[in-house]
Coordinates of C-alpha atoms in Angstrom, one line a residue:
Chain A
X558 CA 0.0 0.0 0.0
X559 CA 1.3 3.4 -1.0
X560 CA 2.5 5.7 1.8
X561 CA 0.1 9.0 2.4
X562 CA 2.3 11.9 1.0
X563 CA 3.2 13.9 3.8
X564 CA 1.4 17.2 4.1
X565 CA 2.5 20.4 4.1
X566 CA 2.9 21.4 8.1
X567 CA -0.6 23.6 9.1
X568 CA 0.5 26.6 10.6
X569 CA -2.1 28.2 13.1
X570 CA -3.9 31.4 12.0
X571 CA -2.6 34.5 13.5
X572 CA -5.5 35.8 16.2
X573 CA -8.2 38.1 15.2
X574 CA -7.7 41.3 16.6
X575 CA -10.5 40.7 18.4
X576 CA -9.4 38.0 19.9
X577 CA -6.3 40.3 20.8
X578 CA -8.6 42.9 22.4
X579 CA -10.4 40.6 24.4
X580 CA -7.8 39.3 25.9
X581 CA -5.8 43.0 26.5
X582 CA -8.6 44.2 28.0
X583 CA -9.7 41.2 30.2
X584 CA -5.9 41.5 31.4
X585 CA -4.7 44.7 31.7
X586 CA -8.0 46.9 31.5
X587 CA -10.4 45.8 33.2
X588 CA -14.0 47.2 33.1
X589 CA -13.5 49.1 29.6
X590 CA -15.5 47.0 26.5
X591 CA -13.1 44.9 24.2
X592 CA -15.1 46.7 21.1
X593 CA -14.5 50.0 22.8
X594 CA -10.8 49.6 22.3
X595 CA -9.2 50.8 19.2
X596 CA -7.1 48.8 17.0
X597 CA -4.8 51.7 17.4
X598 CA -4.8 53.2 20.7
X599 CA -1.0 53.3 21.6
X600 CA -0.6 51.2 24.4
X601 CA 2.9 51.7 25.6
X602 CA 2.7 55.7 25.7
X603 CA -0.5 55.1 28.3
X604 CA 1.3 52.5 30.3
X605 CA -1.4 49.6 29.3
X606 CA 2.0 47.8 28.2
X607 CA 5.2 47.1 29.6
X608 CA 8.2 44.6 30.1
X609 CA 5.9 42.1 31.7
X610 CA 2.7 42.8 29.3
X611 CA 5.2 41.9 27.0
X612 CA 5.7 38.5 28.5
X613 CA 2.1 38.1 29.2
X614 CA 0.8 38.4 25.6
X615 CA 3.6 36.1 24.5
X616 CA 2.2 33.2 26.6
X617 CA -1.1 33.8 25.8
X618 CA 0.1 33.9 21.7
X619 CA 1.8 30.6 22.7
X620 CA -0.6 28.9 25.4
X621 CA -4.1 29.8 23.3
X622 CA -2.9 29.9 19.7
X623 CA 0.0 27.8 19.1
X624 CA 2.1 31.1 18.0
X625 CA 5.7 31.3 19.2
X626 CA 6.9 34.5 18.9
X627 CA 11.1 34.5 18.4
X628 CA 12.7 36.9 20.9
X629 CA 14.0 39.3 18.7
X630 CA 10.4 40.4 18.0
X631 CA 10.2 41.0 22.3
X632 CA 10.7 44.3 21.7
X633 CA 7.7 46.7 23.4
X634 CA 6.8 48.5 19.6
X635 CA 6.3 45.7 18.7
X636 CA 2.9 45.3 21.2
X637 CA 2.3 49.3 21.0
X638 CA -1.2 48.5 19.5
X639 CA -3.9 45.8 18.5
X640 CA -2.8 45.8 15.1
X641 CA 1.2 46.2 15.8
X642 CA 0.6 43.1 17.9
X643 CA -1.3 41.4 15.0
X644 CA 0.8 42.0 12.7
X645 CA 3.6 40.8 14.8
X646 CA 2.0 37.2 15.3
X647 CA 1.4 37.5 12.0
X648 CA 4.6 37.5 10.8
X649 CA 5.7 34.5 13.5
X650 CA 3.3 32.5 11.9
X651 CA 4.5 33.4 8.0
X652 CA 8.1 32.7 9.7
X653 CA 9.3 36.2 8.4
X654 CA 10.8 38.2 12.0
X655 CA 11.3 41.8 12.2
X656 CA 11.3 43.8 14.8
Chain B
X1009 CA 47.2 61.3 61.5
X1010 CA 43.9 60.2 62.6
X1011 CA 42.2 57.5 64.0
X1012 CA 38.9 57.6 62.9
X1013 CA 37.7 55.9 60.2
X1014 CA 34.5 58.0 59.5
X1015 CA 34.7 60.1 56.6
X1016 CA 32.8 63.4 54.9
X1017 CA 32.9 64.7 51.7
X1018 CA 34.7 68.3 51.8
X1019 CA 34.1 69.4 48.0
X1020 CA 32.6 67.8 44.8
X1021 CA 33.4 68.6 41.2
X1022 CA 31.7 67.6 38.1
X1023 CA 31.9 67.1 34.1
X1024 CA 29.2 66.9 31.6
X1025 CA 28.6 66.0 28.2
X1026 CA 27.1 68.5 25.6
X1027 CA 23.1 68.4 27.0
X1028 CA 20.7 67.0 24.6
X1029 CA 16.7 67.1 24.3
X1030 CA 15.6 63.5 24.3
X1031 CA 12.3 64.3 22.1
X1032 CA 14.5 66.0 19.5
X1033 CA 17.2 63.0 19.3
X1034 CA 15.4 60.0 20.1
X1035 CA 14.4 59.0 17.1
X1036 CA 18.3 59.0 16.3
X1037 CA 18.7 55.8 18.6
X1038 CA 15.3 54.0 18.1
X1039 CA 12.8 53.4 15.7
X1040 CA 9.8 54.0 18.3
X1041 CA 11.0 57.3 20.2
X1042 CA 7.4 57.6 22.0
X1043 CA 9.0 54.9 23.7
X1044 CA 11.7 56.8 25.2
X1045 CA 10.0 60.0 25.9
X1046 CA 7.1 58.2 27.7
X1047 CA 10.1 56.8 30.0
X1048 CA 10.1 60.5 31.7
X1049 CA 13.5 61.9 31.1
X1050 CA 13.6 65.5 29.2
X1051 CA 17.3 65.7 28.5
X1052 CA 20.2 63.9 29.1
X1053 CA 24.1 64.6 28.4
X1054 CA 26.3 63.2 25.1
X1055 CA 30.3 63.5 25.4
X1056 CA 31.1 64.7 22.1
X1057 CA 33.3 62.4 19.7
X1058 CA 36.7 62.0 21.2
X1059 CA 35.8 63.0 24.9
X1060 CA 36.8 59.7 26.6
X1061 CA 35.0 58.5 30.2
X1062 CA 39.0 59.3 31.7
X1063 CA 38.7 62.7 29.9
X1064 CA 35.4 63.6 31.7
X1065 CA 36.6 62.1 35.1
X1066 CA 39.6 64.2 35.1
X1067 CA 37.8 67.3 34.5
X1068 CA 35.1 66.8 37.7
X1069 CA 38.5 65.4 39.8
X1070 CA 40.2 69.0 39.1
X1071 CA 36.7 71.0 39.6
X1072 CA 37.0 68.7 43.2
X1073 CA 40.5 69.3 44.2
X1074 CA 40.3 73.3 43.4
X1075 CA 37.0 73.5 45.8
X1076 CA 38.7 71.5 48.5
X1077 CA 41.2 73.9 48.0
X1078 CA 43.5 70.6 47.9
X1079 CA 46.2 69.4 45.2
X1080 CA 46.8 65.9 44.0
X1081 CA 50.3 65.7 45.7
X1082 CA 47.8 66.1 48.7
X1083 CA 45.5 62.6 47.8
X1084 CA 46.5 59.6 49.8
X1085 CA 44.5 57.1 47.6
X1086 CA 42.5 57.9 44.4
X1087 CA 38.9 55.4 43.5
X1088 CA 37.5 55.3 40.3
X1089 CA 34.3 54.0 39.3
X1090 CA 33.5 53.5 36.6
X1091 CA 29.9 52.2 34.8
X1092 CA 30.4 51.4 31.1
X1093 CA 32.9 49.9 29.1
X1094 CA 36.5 51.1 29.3
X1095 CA 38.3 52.6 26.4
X1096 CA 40.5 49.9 26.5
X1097 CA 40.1 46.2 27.5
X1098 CA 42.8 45.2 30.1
X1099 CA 43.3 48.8 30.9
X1100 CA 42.9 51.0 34.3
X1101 CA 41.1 54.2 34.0
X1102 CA 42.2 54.7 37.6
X1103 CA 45.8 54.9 37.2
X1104 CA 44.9 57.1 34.2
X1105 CA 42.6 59.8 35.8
X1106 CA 46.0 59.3 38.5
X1107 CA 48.5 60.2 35.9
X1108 CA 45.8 62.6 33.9
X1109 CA 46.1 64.7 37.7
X1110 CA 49.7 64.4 37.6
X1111 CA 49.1 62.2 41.2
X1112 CA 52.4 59.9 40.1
X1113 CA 52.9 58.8 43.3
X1114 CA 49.1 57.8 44.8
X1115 CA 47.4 54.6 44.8
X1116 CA 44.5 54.3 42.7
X1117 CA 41.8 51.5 42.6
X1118 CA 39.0 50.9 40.3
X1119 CA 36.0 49.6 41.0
X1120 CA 33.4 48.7 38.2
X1121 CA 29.7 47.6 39.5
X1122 CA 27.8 49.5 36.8
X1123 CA 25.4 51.5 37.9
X1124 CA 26.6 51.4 42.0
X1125 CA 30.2 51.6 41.9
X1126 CA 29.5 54.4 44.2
X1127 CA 29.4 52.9 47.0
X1128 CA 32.0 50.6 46.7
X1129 CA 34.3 53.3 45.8
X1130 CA 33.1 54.8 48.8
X1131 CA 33.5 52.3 51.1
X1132 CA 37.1 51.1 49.6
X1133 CA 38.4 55.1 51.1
X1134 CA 36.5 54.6 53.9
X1135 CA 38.2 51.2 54.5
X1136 CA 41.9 52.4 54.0
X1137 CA 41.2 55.0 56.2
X1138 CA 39.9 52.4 58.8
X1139 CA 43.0 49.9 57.8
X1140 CA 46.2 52.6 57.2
X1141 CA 45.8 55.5 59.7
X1142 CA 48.5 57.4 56.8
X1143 CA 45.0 57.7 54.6
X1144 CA 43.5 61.1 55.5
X1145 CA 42.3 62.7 52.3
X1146 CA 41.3 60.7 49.4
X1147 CA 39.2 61.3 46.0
X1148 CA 36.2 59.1 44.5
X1149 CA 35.6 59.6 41.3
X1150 CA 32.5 58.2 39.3
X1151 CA 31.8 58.3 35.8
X1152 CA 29.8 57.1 32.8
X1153 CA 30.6 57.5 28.9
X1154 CA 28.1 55.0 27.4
X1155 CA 30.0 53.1 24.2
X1156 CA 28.2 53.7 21.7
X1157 CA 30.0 51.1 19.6
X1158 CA 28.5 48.1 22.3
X1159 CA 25.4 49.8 23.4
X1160 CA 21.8 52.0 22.8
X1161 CA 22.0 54.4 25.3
X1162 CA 18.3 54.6 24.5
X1163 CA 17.1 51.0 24.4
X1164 CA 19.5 50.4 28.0
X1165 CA 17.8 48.7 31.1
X1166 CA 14.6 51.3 30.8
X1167 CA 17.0 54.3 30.9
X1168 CA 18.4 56.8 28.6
X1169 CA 22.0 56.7 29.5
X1170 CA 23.6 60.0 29.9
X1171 CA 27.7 60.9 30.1
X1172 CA 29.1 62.2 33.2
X1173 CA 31.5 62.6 35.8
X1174 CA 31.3 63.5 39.4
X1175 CA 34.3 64.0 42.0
X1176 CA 34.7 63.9 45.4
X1177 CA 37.0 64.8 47.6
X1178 CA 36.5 63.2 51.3
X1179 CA 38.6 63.4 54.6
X1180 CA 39.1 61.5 57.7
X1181 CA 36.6 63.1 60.1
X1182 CA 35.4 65.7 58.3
X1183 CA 32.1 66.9 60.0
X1184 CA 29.8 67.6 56.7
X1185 CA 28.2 65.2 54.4
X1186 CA 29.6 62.3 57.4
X1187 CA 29.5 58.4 55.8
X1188 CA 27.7 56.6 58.3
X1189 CA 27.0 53.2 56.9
X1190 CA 26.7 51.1 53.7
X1191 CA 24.7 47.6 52.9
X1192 CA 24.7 45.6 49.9
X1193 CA 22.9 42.5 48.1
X1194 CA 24.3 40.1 45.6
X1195 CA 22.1 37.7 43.5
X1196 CA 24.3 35.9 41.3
X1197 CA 21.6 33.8 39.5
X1198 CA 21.5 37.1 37.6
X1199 CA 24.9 37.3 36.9
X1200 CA 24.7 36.5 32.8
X1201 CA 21.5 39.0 32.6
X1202 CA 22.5 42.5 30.5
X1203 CA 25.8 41.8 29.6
X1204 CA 27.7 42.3 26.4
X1205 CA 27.9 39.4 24.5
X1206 CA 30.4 40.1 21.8
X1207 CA 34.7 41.8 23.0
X1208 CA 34.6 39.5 25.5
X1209 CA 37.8 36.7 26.1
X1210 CA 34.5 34.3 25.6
X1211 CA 33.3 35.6 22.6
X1212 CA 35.6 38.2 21.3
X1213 CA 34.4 38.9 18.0
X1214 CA 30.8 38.8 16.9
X1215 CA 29.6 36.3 14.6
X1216 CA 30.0 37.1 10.6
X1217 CA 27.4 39.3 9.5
X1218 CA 26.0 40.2 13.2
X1219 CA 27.4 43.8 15.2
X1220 CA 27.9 44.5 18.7
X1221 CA 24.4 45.3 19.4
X1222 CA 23.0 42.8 17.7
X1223 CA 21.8 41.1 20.9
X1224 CA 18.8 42.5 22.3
X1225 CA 19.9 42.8 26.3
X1226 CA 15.6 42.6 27.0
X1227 CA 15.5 39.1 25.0
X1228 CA 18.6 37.5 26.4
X1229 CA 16.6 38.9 30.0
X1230 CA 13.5 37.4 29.0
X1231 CA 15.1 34.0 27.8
X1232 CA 16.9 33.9 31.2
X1233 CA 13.2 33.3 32.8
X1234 CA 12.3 30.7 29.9
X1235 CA 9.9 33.5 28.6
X1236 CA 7.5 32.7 32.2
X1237 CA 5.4 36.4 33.2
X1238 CA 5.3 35.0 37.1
X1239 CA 9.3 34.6 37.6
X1240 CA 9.8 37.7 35.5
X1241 CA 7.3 39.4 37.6
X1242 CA 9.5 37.8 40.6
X1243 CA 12.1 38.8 39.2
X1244 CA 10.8 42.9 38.9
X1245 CA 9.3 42.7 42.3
X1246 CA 13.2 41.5 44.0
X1247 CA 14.3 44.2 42.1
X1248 CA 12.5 47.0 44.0
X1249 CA 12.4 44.9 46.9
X1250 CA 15.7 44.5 47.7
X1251 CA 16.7 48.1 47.6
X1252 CA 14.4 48.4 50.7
X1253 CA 16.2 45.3 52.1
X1254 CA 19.7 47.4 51.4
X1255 CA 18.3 50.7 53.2
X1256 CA 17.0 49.2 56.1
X1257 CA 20.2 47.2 56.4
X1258 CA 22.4 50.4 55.9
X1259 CA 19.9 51.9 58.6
X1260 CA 20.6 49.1 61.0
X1261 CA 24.3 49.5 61.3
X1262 CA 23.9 52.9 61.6
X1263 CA 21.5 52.6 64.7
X1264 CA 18.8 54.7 62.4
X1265 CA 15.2 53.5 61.4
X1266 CA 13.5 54.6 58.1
X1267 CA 11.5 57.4 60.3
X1268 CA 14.5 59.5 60.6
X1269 CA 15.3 59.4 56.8
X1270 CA 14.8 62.7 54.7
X1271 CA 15.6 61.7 51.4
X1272 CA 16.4 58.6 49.3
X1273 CA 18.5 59.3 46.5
X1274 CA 17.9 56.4 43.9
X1275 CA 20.2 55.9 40.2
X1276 CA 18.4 58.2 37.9
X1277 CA 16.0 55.1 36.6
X1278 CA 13.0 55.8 34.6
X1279 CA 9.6 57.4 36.3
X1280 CA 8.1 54.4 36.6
X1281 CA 10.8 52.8 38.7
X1282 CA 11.3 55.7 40.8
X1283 CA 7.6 55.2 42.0
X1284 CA 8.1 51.6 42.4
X1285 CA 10.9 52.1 44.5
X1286 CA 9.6 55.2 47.0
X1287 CA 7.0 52.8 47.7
X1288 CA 8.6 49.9 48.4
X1289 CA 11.1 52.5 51.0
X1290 CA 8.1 54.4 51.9
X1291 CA 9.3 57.6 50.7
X1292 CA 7.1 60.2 49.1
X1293 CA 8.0 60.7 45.2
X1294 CA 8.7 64.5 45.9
X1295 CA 11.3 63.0 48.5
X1296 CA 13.5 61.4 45.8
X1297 CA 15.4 62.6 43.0
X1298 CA 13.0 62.0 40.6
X1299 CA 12.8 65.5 38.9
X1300 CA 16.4 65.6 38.7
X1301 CA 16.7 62.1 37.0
X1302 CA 14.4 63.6 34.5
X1303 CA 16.8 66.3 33.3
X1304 CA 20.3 64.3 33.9
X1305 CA 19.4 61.0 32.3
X1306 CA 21.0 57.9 33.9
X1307 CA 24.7 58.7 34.4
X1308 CA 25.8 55.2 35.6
X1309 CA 27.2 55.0 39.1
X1310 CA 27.7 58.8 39.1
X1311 CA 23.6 59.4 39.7
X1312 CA 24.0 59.6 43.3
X1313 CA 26.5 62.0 44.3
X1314 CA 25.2 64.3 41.2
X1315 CA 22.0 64.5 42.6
X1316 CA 23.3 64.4 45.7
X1317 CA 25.1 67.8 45.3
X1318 CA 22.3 69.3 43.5
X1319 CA 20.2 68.7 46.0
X1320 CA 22.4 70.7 48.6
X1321 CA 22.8 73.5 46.0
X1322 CA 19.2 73.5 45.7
X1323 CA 18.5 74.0 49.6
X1324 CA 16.5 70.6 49.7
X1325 CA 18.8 69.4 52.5
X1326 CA 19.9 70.9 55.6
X1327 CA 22.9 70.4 58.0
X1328 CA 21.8 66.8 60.1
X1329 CA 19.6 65.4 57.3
X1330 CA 20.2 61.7 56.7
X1331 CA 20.2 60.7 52.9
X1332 CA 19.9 57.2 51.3
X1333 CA 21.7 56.6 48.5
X1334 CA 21.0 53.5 46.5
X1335 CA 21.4 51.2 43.5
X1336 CA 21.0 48.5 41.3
X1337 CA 23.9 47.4 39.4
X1338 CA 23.9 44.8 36.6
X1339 CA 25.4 43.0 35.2
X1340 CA 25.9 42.0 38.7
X1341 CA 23.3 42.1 39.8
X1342 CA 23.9 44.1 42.8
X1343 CA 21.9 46.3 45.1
X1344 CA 23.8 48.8 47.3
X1345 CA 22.7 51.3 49.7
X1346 CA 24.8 54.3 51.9
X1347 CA 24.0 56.0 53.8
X1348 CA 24.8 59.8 54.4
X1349 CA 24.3 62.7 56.9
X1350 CA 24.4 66.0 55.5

């Protein structure tokens, strides 16, 4: 019997930001609606993020969506915002770093 | 030639690199300068091309001698700190500040803790003075040229380094600005954490293709805690922690309690930290040098007896006042704490 050809490895999807918002907002600010926060409301210059958010939203790209971030990209710009943060699992997941 | 090993400071000097607005040159250092302005400071100082850490460290030892009205034939021992990398490796800046002061006959020691070889340099005159009663008058001198070749002096540790030099000249039982007591922590599970990875004897050049800076010092910190937000947290929460532990230890041997203290004098860390760290020693913000730390940037192991001095000239502290001065050092790392009355 002929061998399956292997497949192509499935990368996971990068998360929605959405998904991104939720879980900013359930972490680090509470009380304020997910939809309420804009994609690019700069989270570093109002102290939402820091060193440790850093760390946080890494585990949670890791731990809930199978996205490993490399740690040149744990740099804080790269977290300043929903989208900077999307586009930053976005690129982990095409495999093409920059930070 | 005395007996007691207590010492003062008689006269400070100081040297400067050309000042800088951070909001106008930020964007020089990093791609993301919101970054650095949101860190607090407003300007910090830049030795211009050439001007070498010895060069700047001369210059506030001179300013130091001529206020204590003292020449170097007069030193007994010279101590330089000194925070950043040298000019040269396996080099002493102390013997050259020494022979830059035309002191060819004094010893000289350096001491290099980063960001607290204050008060080690501190401590080393006031231990000759306890150890060789021939050791009346001595100079400390602290500086910090950031290299620019092995570091961002605006991606650095949450700071924006800054170049300076401070000087003092202290005596054997001089009255003023009296060293009472000192304390300091070592952790050495942190000793790899912010180092320099490439120049080294381990690694002396840096991989084809890759600089000096190539190494982002936050990942290599962040890899050292296997990426986990709890020990990292840990990790910030020892950092502020301990310099209570330091204070209230310096405190102790002095016979003193945190009640009596006026002022805590902290490295001139980012805003953030500053608050973090009047908390954890129960001092009031306005009871730090925060503001000054926002105008001097982070001058290495200098910070303290800078803002120190400034403080004096400023009137914020009068004759009796007892003043903390602490730090973190790393690589190390090391937290350190003396304490001074005015």
């Amino acid at each position: 019997m002929a061998a399956d050809p292997p497949s192509a490895p499935v990368m996971p999807p990068a998360p929605s930001e959405a998904d991104i918002a939720g879980f900013l907002v359930e972490r680090f600010l509470p009380g304020l609606d997910a939809t309420d926060l804009d994609p690019e409301y700069d989270l570093l210059a109002t102290a939402v993020i820091d060193s440790l958010a850093v760390l946080h939203i890494a585990a949670w790209l890791t731990d809930e969506h199978g996205v490993d971030l490399p740690d040149e990209e744990l740099v804080g710009r790269n977290f300043r915002t929903v989208r900077a943060i999307r586009a930053t699992a976005g690129r982990a997941v095409a495999g093409t770093g920059r930070s | 030639m005395g007996t007691s090993p207590e010492l003062g400071i008689v006269a400070t000097g100081m040297a400067f690199g050309e000042r800088l607005d951070v909001a106008a040159t930020a964007a020089d250092y990093v791609p993301d300068p919101e970054a650095v302005t949101a860190l607090g400071y407003r300007t910090y100082h830049r030795a211009a091309p050439g001007v070498t850490a010895v060069d700047l460290a001369a210059g506030a030892a001179r300013e130091a001698l001529e206020n204590a009205d003292v020449t170097a034939a007069d030193l007994d021992l010279i101590v330089v700190g000194n925070s950043d990398v040298p000019d040269y490796l396996g080099w002493d800046p102390s013997a050259a500040v020494a022979r830059a002061l035309g002191a060819h006959s004094t010893p000289t020691t350096l001491f290099t803790q980063a960001c607290a070889a204050w008060a080690p340099a501190l401590d080393h005159a006031a231990g000759a003075m306890a150890l060789s009663p021939g050791v009346e008058t001595a100079l400390v001198v602290l500086v910090n040229v950031m290299s620019e070749a092995h570091g961002n002096r605006m991606d650095f540790n949450g700071c924006v380094a800054s170049d300076g030099a401070v000087a003092a000249v202290v005596r054997r039982g001089h009255p003023r600005l009296r060293r009472l007591s000192s304390a300091q922590f070592t952790n050495p599970e942190y000793a790899d954490l912010f180092r320099i990875e490439y120049g080294g004897a381990a690694v002396p050049l840096p991989p084809p293709g890759s600089g000096l800076k190539d190494v982002s010092p936050m990942a290599s910190v962040y890899r050292h805690f296997d990426r986990d937000p709890e020990r990292f947290q840990a990790f910030l929460k020892e950092t502020t922690g301990r310099i209570a532990d330091v204070v209230d230890e310096a405190l102790a041997r002095a016979g003193r309690d945190r009640s009596e203290l006026t002022r805590l004098i902290h490295i001139n860390d980012n805003q953030q930290t500053f608050r973090a760290v009047a908390d954890a020693v129960g001092m009031p913000l306005t009871r730090t040098n925060a503001e000054l730390a926002r105008s001097l940037g982070h001058m290495g192991c200098a910070d303290q007896l800078v803002c120190l001095w400034r403080h004096i000239e400023a009137g914020e502290l009068a004759l009796g006042d007892l003043v903390a001065l602490t730090g973190v050092a790393s690589p190390g790392m090391h937290w350190f704490c003396t304490l001074v009355e005015v």
